[in-house]
PDB file of C-alpha atoms in Angstrom:
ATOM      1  CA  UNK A   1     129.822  90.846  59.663  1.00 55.00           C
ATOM      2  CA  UNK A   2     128.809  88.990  56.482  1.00 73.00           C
ATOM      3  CA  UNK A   3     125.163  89.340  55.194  1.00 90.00           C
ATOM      4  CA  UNK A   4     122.381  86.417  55.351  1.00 96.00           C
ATOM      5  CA  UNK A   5     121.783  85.156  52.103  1.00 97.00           C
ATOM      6  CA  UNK A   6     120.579  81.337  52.445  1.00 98.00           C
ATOM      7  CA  UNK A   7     117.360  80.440  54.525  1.00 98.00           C
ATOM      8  CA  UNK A   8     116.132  77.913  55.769  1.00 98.00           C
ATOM      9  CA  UNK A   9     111.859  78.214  56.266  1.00 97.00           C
ATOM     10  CA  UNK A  10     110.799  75.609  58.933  1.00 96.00           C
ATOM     11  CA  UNK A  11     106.959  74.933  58.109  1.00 90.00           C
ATOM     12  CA  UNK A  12     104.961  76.536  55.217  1.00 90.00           C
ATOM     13  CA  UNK A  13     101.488  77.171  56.685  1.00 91.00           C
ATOM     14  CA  UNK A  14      99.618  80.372  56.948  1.00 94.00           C
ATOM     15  CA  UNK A  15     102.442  82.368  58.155  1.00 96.00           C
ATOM     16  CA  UNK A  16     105.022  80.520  56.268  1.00 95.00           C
ATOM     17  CA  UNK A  17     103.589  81.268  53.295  1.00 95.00           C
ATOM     18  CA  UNK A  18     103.464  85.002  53.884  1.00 97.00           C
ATOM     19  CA  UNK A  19     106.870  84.484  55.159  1.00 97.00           C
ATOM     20  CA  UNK A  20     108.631  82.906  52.075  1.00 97.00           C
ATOM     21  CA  UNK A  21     106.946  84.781  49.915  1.00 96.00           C
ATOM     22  CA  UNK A  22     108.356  88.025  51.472  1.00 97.00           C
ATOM     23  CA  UNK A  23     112.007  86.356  51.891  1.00 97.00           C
ATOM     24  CA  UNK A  24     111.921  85.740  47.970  1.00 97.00           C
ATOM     25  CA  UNK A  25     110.692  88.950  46.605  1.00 96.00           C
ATOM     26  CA  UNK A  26     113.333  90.395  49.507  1.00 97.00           C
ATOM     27  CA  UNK A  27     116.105  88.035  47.351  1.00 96.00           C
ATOM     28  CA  UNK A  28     116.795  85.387  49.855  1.00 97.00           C
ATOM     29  CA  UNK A  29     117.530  82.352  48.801  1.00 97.00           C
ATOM     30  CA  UNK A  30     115.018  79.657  50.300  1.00 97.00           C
ATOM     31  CA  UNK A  31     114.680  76.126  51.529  1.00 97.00           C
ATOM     32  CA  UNK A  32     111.648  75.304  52.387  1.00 96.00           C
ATOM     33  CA  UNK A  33     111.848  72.098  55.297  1.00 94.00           C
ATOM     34  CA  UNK A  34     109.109  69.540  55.261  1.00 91.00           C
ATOM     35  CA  UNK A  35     108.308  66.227  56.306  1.00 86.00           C
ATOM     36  CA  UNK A  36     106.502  65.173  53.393  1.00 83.00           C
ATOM     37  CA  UNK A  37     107.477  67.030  49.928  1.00 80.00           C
ATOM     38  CA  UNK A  38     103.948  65.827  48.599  1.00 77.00           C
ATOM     39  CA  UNK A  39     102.028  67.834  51.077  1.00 77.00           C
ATOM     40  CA  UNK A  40     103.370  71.115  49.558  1.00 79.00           C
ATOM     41  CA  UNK A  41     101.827  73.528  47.229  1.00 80.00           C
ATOM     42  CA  UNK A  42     102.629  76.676  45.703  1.00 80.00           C
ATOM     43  CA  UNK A  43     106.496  76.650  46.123  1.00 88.00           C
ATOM     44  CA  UNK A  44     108.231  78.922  43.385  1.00 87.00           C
ATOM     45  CA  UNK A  45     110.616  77.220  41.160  1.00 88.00           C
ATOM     46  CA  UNK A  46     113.461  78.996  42.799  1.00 92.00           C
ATOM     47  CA  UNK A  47     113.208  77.522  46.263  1.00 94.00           C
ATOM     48  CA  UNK A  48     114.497  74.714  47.042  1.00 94.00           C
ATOM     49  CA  UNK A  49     112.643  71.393  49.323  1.00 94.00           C
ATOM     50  CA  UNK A  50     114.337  69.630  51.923  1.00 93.00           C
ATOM     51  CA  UNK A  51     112.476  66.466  53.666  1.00 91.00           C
ATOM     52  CA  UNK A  52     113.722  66.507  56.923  1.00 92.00           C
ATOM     53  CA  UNK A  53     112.784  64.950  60.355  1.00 91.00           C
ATOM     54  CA  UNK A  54     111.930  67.162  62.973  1.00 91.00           C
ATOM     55  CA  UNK A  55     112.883  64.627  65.572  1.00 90.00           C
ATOM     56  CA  UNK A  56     116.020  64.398  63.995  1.00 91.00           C
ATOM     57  CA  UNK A  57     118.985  66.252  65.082  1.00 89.00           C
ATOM     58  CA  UNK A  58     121.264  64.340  62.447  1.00 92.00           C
ATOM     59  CA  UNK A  59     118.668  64.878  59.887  1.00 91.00           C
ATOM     60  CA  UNK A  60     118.602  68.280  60.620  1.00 95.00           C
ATOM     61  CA  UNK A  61     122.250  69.146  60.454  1.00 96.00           C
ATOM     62  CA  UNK A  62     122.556  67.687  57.059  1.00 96.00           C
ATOM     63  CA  UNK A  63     119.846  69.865  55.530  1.00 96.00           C
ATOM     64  CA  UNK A  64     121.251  72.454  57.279  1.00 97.00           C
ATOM     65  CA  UNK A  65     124.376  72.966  56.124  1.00 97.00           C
ATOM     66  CA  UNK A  66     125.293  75.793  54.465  1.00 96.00           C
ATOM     67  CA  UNK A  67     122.656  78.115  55.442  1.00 98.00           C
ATOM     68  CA  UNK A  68     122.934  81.420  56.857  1.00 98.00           C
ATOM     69  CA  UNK A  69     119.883  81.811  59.208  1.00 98.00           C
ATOM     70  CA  UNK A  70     116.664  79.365  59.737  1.00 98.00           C
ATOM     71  CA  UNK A  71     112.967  80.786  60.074  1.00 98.00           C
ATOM     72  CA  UNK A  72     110.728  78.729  62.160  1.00 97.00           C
ATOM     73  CA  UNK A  73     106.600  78.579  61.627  1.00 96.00           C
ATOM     74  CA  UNK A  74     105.920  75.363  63.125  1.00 92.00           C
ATOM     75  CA  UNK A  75     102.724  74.832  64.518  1.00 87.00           C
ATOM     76  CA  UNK A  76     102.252  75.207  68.465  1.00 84.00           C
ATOM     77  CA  UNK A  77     102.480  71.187  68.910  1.00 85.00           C
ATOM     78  CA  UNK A  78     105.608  71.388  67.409  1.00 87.00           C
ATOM     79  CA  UNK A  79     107.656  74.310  69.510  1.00 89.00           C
ATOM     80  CA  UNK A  80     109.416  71.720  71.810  1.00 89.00           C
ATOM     81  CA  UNK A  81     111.084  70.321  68.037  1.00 90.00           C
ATOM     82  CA  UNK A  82     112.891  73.656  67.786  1.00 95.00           C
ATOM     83  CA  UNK A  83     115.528  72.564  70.620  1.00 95.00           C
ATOM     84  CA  UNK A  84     116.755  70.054  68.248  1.00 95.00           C
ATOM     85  CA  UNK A  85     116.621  72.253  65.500  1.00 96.00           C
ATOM     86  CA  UNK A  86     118.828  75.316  67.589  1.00 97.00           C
ATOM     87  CA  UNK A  87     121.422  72.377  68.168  1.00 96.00           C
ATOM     88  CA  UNK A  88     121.252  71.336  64.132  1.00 97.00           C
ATOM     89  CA  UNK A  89     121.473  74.724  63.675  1.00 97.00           C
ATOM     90  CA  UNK A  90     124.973  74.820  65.774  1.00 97.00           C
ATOM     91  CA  UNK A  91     126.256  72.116  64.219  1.00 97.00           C
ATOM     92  CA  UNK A  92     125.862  73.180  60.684  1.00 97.00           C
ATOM     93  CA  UNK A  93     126.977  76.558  61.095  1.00 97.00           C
ATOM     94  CA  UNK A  94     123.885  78.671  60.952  1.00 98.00           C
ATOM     95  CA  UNK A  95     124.516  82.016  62.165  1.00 97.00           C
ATOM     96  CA  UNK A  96     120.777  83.311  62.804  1.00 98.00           C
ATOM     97  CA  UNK A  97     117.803  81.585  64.578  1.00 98.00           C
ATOM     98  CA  UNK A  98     114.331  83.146  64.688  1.00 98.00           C
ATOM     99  CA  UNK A  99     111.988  81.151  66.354  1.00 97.00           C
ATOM    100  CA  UNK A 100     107.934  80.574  66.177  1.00 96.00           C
ATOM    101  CA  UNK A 101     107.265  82.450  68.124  1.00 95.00           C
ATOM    102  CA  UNK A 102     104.898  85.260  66.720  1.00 95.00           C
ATOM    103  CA  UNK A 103     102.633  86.264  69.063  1.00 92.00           C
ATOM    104  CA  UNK A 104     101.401  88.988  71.481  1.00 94.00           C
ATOM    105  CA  UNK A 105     102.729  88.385  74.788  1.00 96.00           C
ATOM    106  CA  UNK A 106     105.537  85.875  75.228  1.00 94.00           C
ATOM    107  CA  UNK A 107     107.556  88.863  75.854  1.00 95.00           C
ATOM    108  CA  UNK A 108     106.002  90.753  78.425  1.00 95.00           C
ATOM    109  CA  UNK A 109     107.508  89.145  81.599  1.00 94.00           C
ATOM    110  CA  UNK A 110     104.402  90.254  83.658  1.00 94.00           C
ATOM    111  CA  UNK A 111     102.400  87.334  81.443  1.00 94.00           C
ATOM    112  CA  UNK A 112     104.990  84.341  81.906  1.00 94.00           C
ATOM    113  CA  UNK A 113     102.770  82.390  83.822  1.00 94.00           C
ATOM    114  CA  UNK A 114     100.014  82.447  81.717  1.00 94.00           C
ATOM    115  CA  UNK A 115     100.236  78.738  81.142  1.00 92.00           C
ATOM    116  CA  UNK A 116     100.305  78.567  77.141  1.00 88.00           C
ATOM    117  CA  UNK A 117     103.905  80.433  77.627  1.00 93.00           C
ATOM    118  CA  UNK A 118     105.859  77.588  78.694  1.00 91.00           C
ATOM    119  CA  UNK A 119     107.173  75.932  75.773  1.00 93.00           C
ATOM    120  CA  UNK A 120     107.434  79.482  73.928  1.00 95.00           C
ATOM    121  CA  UNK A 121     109.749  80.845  77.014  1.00 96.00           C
ATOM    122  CA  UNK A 122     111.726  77.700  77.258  1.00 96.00           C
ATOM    123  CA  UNK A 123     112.571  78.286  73.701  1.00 96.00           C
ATOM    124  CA  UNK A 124     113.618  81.583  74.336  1.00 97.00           C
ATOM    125  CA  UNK A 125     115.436  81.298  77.186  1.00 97.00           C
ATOM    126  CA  UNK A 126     118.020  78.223  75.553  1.00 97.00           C
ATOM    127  CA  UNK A 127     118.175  80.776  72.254  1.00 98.00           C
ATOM    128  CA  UNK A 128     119.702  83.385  74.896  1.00 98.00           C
ATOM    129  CA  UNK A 129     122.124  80.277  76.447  1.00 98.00           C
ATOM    130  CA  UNK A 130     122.973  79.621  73.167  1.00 98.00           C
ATOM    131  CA  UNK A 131     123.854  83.469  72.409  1.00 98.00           C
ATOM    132  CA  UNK A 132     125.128  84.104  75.873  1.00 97.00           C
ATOM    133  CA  UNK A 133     127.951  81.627  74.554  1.00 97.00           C
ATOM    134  CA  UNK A 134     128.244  82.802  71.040  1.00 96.00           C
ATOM    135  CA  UNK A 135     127.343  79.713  69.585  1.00 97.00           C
ATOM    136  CA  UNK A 136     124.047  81.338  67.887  1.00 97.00           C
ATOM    137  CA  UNK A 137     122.058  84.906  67.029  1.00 98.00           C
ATOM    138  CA  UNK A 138     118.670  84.733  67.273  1.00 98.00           C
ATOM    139  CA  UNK A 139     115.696  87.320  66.525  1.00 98.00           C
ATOM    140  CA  UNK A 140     112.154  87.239  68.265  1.00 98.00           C
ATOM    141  CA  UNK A 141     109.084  88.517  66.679  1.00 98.00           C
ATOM    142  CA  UNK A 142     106.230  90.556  68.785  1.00 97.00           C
ATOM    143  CA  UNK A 143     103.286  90.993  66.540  1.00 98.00           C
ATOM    144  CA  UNK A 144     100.317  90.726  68.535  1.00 97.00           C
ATOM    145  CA  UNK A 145      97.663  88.735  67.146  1.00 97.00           C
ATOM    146  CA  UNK A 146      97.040  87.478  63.420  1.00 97.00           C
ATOM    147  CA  UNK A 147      95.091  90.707  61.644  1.00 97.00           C
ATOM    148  CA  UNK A 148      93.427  88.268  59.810  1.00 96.00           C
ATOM    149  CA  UNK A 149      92.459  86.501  62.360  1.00 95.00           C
ATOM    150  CA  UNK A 150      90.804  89.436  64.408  1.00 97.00           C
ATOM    151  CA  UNK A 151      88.531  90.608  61.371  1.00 96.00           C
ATOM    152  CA  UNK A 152      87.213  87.084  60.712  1.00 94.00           C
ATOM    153  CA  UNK A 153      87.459  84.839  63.257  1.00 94.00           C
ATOM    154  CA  UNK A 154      85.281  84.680  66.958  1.00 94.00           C
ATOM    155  CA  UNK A 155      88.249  86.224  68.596  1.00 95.00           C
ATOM    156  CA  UNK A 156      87.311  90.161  69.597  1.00 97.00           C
ATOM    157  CA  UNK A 157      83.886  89.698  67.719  1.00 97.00           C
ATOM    158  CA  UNK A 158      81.877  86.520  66.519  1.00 96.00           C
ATOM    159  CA  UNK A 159      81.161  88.161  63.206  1.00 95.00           C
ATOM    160  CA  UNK A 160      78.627  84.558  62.345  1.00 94.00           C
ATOM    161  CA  UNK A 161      76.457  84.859  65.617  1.00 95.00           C
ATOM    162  CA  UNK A 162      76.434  88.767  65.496  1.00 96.00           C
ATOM    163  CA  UNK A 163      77.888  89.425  69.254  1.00 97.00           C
ATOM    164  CA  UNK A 164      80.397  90.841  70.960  1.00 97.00           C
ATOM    165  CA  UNK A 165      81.191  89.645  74.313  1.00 97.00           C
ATOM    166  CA  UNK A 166      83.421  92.973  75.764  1.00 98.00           C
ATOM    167  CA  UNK A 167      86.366  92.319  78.192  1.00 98.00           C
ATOM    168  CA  UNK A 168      85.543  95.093  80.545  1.00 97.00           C
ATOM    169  CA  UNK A 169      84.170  97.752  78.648  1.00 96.00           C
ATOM    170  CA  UNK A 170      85.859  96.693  75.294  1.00 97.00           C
ATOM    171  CA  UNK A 171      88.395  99.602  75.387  1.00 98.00           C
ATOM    172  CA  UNK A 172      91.560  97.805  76.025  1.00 98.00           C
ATOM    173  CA  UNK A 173      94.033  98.504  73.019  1.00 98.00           C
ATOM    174  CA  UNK A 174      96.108  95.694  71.425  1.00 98.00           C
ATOM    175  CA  UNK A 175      98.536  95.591  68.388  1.00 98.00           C
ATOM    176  CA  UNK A 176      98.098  93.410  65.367  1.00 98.00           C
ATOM    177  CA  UNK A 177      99.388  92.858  62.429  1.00 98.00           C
ATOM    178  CA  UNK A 178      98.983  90.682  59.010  1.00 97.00           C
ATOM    179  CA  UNK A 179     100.812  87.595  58.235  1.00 97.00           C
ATOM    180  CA  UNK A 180     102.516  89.873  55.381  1.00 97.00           C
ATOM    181  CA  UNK A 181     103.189  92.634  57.280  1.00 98.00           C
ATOM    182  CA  UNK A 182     105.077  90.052  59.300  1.00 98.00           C
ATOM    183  CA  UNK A 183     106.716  88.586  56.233  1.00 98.00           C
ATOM    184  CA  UNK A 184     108.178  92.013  55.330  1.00 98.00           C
ATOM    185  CA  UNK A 185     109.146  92.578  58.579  1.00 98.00           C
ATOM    186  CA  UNK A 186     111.556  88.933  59.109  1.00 98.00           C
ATOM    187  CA  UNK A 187     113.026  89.851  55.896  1.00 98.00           C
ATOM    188  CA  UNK A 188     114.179  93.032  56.564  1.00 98.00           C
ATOM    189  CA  UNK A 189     115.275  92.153  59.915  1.00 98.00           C
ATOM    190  CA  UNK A 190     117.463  89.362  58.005  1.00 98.00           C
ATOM    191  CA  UNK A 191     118.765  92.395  55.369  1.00 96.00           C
ATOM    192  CA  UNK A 192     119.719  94.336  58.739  1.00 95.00           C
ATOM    193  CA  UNK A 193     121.458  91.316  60.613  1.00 94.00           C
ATOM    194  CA  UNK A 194     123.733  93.278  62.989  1.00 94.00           C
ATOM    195  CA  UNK A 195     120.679  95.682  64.295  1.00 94.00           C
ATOM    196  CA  UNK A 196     118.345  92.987  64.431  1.00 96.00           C
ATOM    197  CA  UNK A 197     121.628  90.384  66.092  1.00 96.00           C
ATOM    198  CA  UNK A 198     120.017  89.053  69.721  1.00 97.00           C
ATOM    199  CA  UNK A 199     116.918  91.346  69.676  1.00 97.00           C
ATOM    200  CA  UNK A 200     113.172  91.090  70.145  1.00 97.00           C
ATOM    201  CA  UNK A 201     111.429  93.097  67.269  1.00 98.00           C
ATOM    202  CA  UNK A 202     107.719  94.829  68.135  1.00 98.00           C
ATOM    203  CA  UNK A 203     105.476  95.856  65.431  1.00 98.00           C
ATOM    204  CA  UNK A 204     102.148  95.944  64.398  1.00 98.00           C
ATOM    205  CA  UNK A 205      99.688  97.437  61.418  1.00 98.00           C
ATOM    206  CA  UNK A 206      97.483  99.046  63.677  1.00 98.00           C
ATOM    207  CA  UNK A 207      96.335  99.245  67.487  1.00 98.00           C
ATOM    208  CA  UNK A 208      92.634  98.317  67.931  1.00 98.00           C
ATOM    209  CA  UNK A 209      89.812  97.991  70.500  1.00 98.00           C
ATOM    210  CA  UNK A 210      87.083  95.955  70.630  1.00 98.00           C
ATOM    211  CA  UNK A 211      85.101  98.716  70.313  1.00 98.00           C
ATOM    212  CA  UNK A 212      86.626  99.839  67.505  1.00 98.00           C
ATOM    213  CA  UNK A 213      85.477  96.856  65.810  1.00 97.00           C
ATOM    214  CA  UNK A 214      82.418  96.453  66.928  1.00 97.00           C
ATOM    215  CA  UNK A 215      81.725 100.141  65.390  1.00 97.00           C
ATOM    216  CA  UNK A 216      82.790  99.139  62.116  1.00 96.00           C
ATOM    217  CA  UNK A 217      80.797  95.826  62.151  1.00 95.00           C
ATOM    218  CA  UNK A 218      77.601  97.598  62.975  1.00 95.00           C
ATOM    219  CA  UNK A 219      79.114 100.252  59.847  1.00 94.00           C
ATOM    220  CA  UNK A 220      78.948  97.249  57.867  1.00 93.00           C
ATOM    221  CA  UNK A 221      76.565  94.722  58.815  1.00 91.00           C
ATOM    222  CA  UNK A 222      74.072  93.506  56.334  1.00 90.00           C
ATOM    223  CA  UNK A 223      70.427  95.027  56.440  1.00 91.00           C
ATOM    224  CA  UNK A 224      68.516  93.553  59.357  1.00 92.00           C
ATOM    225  CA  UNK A 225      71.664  92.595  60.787  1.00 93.00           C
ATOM    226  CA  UNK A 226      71.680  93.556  64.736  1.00 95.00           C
ATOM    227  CA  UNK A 227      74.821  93.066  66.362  1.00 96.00           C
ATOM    228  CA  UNK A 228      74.474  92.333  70.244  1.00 97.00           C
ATOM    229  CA  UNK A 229      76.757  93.125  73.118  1.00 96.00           C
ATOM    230  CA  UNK A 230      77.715  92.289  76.509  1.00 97.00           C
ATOM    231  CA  UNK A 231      79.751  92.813  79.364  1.00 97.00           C
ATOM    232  CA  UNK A 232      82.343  90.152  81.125  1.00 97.00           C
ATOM    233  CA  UNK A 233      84.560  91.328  83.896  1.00 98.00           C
ATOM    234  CA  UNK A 234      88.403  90.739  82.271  1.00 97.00           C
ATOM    235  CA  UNK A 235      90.275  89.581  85.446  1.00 97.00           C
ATOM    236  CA  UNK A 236      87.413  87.190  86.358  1.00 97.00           C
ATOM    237  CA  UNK A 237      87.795  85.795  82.899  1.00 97.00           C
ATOM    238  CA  UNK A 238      90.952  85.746  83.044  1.00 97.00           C
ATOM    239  CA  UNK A 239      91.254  83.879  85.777  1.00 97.00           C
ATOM    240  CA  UNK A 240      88.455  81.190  84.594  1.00 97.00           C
ATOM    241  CA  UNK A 241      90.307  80.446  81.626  1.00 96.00           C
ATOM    242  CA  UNK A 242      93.350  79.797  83.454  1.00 96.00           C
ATOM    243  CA  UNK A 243      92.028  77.553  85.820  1.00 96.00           C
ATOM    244  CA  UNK A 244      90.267  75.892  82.775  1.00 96.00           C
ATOM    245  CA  UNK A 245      93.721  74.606  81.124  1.00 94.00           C
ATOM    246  CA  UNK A 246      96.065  74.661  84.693  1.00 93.00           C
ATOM    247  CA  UNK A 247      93.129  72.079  85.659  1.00 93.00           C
ATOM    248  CA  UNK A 248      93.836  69.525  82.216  1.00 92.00           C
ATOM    249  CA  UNK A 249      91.681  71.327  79.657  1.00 93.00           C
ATOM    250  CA  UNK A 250      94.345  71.731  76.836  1.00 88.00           C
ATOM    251  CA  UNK A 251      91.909  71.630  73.916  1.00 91.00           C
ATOM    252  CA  UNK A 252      92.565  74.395  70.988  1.00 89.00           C
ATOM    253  CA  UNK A 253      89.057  76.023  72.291  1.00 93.00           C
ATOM    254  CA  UNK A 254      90.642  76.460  76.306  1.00 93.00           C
ATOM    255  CA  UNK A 255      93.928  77.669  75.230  1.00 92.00           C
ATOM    256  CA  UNK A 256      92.477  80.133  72.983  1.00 93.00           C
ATOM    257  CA  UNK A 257      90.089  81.245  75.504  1.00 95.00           C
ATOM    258  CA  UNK A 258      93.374  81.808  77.865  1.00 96.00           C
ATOM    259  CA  UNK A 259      94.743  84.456  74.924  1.00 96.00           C
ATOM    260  CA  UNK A 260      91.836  86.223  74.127  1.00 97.00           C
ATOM    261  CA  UNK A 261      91.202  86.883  77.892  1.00 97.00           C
ATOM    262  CA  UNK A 262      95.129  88.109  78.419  1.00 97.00           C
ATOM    263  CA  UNK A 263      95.051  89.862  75.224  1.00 98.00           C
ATOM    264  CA  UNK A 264      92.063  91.955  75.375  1.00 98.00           C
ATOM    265  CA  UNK A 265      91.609  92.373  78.946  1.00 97.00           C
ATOM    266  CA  UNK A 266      93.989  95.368  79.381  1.00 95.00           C
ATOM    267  CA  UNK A 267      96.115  93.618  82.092  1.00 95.00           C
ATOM    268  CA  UNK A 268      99.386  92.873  80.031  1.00 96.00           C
ATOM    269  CA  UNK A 269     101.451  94.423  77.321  1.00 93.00           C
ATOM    270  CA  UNK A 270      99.171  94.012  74.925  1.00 97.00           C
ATOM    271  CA  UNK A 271      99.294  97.529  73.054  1.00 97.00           C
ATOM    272  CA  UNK A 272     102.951  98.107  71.861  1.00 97.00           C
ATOM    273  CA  UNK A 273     103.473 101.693  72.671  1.00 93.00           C
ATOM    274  CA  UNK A 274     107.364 101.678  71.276  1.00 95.00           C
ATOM    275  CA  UNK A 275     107.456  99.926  67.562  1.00 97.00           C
ATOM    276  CA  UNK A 276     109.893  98.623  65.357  1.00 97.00           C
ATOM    277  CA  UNK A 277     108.310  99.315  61.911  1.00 97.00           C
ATOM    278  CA  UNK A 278     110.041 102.559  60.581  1.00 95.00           C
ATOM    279  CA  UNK A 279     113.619 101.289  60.595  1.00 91.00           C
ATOM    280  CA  UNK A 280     112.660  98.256  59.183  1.00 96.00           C
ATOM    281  CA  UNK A 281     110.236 100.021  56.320  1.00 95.00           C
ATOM    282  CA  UNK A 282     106.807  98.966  57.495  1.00 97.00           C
ATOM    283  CA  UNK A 283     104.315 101.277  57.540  1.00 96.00           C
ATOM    284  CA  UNK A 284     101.091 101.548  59.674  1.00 97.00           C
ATOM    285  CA  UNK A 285      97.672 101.016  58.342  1.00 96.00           C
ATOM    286  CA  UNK A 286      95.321 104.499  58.164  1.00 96.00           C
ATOM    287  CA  UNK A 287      91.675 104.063  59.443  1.00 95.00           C
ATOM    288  CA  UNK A 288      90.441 104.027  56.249  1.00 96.00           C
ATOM    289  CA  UNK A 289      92.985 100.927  55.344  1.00 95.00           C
ATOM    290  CA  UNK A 290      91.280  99.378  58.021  1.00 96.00           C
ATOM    291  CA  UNK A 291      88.438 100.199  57.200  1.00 95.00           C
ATOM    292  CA  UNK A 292      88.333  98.648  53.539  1.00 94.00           C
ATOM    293  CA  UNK A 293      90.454  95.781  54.921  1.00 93.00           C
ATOM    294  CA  UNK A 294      87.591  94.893  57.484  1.00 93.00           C
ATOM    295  CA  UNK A 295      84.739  95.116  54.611  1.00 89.00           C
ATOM    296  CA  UNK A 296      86.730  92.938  52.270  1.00 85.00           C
ATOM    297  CA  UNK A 297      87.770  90.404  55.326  1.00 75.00           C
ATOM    298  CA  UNK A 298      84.146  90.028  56.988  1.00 69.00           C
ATOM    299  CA  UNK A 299      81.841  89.930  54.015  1.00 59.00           C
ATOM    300  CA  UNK A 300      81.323  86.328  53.591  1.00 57.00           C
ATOM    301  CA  UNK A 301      81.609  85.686  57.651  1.00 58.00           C
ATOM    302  CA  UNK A 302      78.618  88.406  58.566  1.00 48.00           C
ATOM    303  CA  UNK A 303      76.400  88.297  54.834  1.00 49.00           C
TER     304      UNK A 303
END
């Protein structure tokens, strides 16, 4: 089996940037696809820029062509795109597809209804036609929820309004990692392409609570800063949040809500007790990591 060496990086946002960056330093080399080449910023001289249309399967295959595996971190809106993007994919040759689909529960069957899943599974499922008939490899990322994200943004903690609204009592574990962690870990599972061929990856930096936070946030909080806490019962949230976007709420807020409830409630996969990281030369972050990460990350969000 040959090795990947040309890749194609569908979308440069936050992830994408932690992405190619990691793909570079790993030696890749990189295309970055874009609609607009004037919305870009901060692409090394070494990779290359492809305008392409998403909508475009034609357009797609041409840009396409002669790479060896195609990273996608399109935004949500634009997960339906990435069927025309498997078929480019075909066409040109590409051996390796690994969708957007980083998240924390897309593959824990128990939370396919969970009605934010649908385009994600879809996705998946034509990835495993498309294997099924030898016509593609693919490689799925579980990574649980941006780190980032948890130790800045109202997601287990509102670190602006001081509170912590617990899911039960705010014990329910859950992996996450950083958008470089994650980088690290697509690379290597492109350097490994016959372990990683038609597999679904789990890792994470660390396993936390909500708890756990909330006891480093108090560790930390400014002087005079009180942090307040309360109690919400996780299936009954749950459910509310599901009847909020099954009911024609699909607003960024209601979809949210619909993850935070599945993800820290304790009722799904949330907590990955069997992790990918050592073979693919991650390592974990230490409490003290945290720690230091979580000071540095919250300062300007609770001061």
């Amino acid at each position: 089996m040959s090795s990947i060496q040309k890749v194609a990086l569908l979308g440069k946002g936050f992830l994408g940037s932690a992405v190619l960056e990691n793909l570079v330093n790993a030696g890749f080399t990189v295309t970055v696809f874009t609609r607009s080449r004037d919305s870009l910023q901060g692409i090394p001289a070494e990779v290359k820029v492809a305008e392409v249309d998403y909508s475009s399967a034609g357009s797609l295959e041409v840009a396409l062509r002669g790479h060896d595996a195609v990273v996608s971190t399109l935004a949500l809106q634009a997960i339906p795109l990435q069927k025309l993007a498997i078929d480019a994919s075909i066409l040109a040759g590409v051996r390796r597809f690994v969708p957007a689909d980083f998240g924390a529960l897309t593959v824990d069957p128990r939370a396919d209804a969970l009605p934010n899943h649908g385009r994600l599974l879809e996705i998946q499922q034509y990835l495993r036609e498309k294997a099924s008939s030898g016509e593609l490899e693919y490689t799925i990322f579980a990574v649980g929820p941006f780190l980032e994200n948890v130790l800045s943004k109202p997601f287990a903690l509102n670190y602006e309004s001081h509170t912590a609204i617990l899911y039960d009592d705010g014990n329910h574990p859950f992996s996450t990692t950083s958008v470089n962690t994650i980088g690290k870990a697509v690379a290597a599972a492109l350097k490994n392409a016959r372990a990683t061929k038609n597999r679904v990856l789990r890792i994470h930096d660390t396993v936390l609570t909500q708890q756990k936070l909330l006891a480093l946030a108090r560790k930390h909080a400014a002087p005079g800063v009180v942090w307040k806490e309360s109690r919400v019962d996780a299936d009954a949230e749950l459910a509310s949040a599901i009847k909020r976007v099954t009911t024609g709420d699909l607003s960024p807020l209601a979809l949210l809500a619909v993850i935070r409830a599945a993800v820290l409630g304790g009722k799904y996969e949330a907590e990955y007790k069997d992790v990918d990281n050592e073979w693919l030369g991650l390592g974990f972050l230490s409490d003290l990591e945290l720690e230091k990460k979580f000071s540095a990350q919250t300062l300007n969000v609770t001061h």
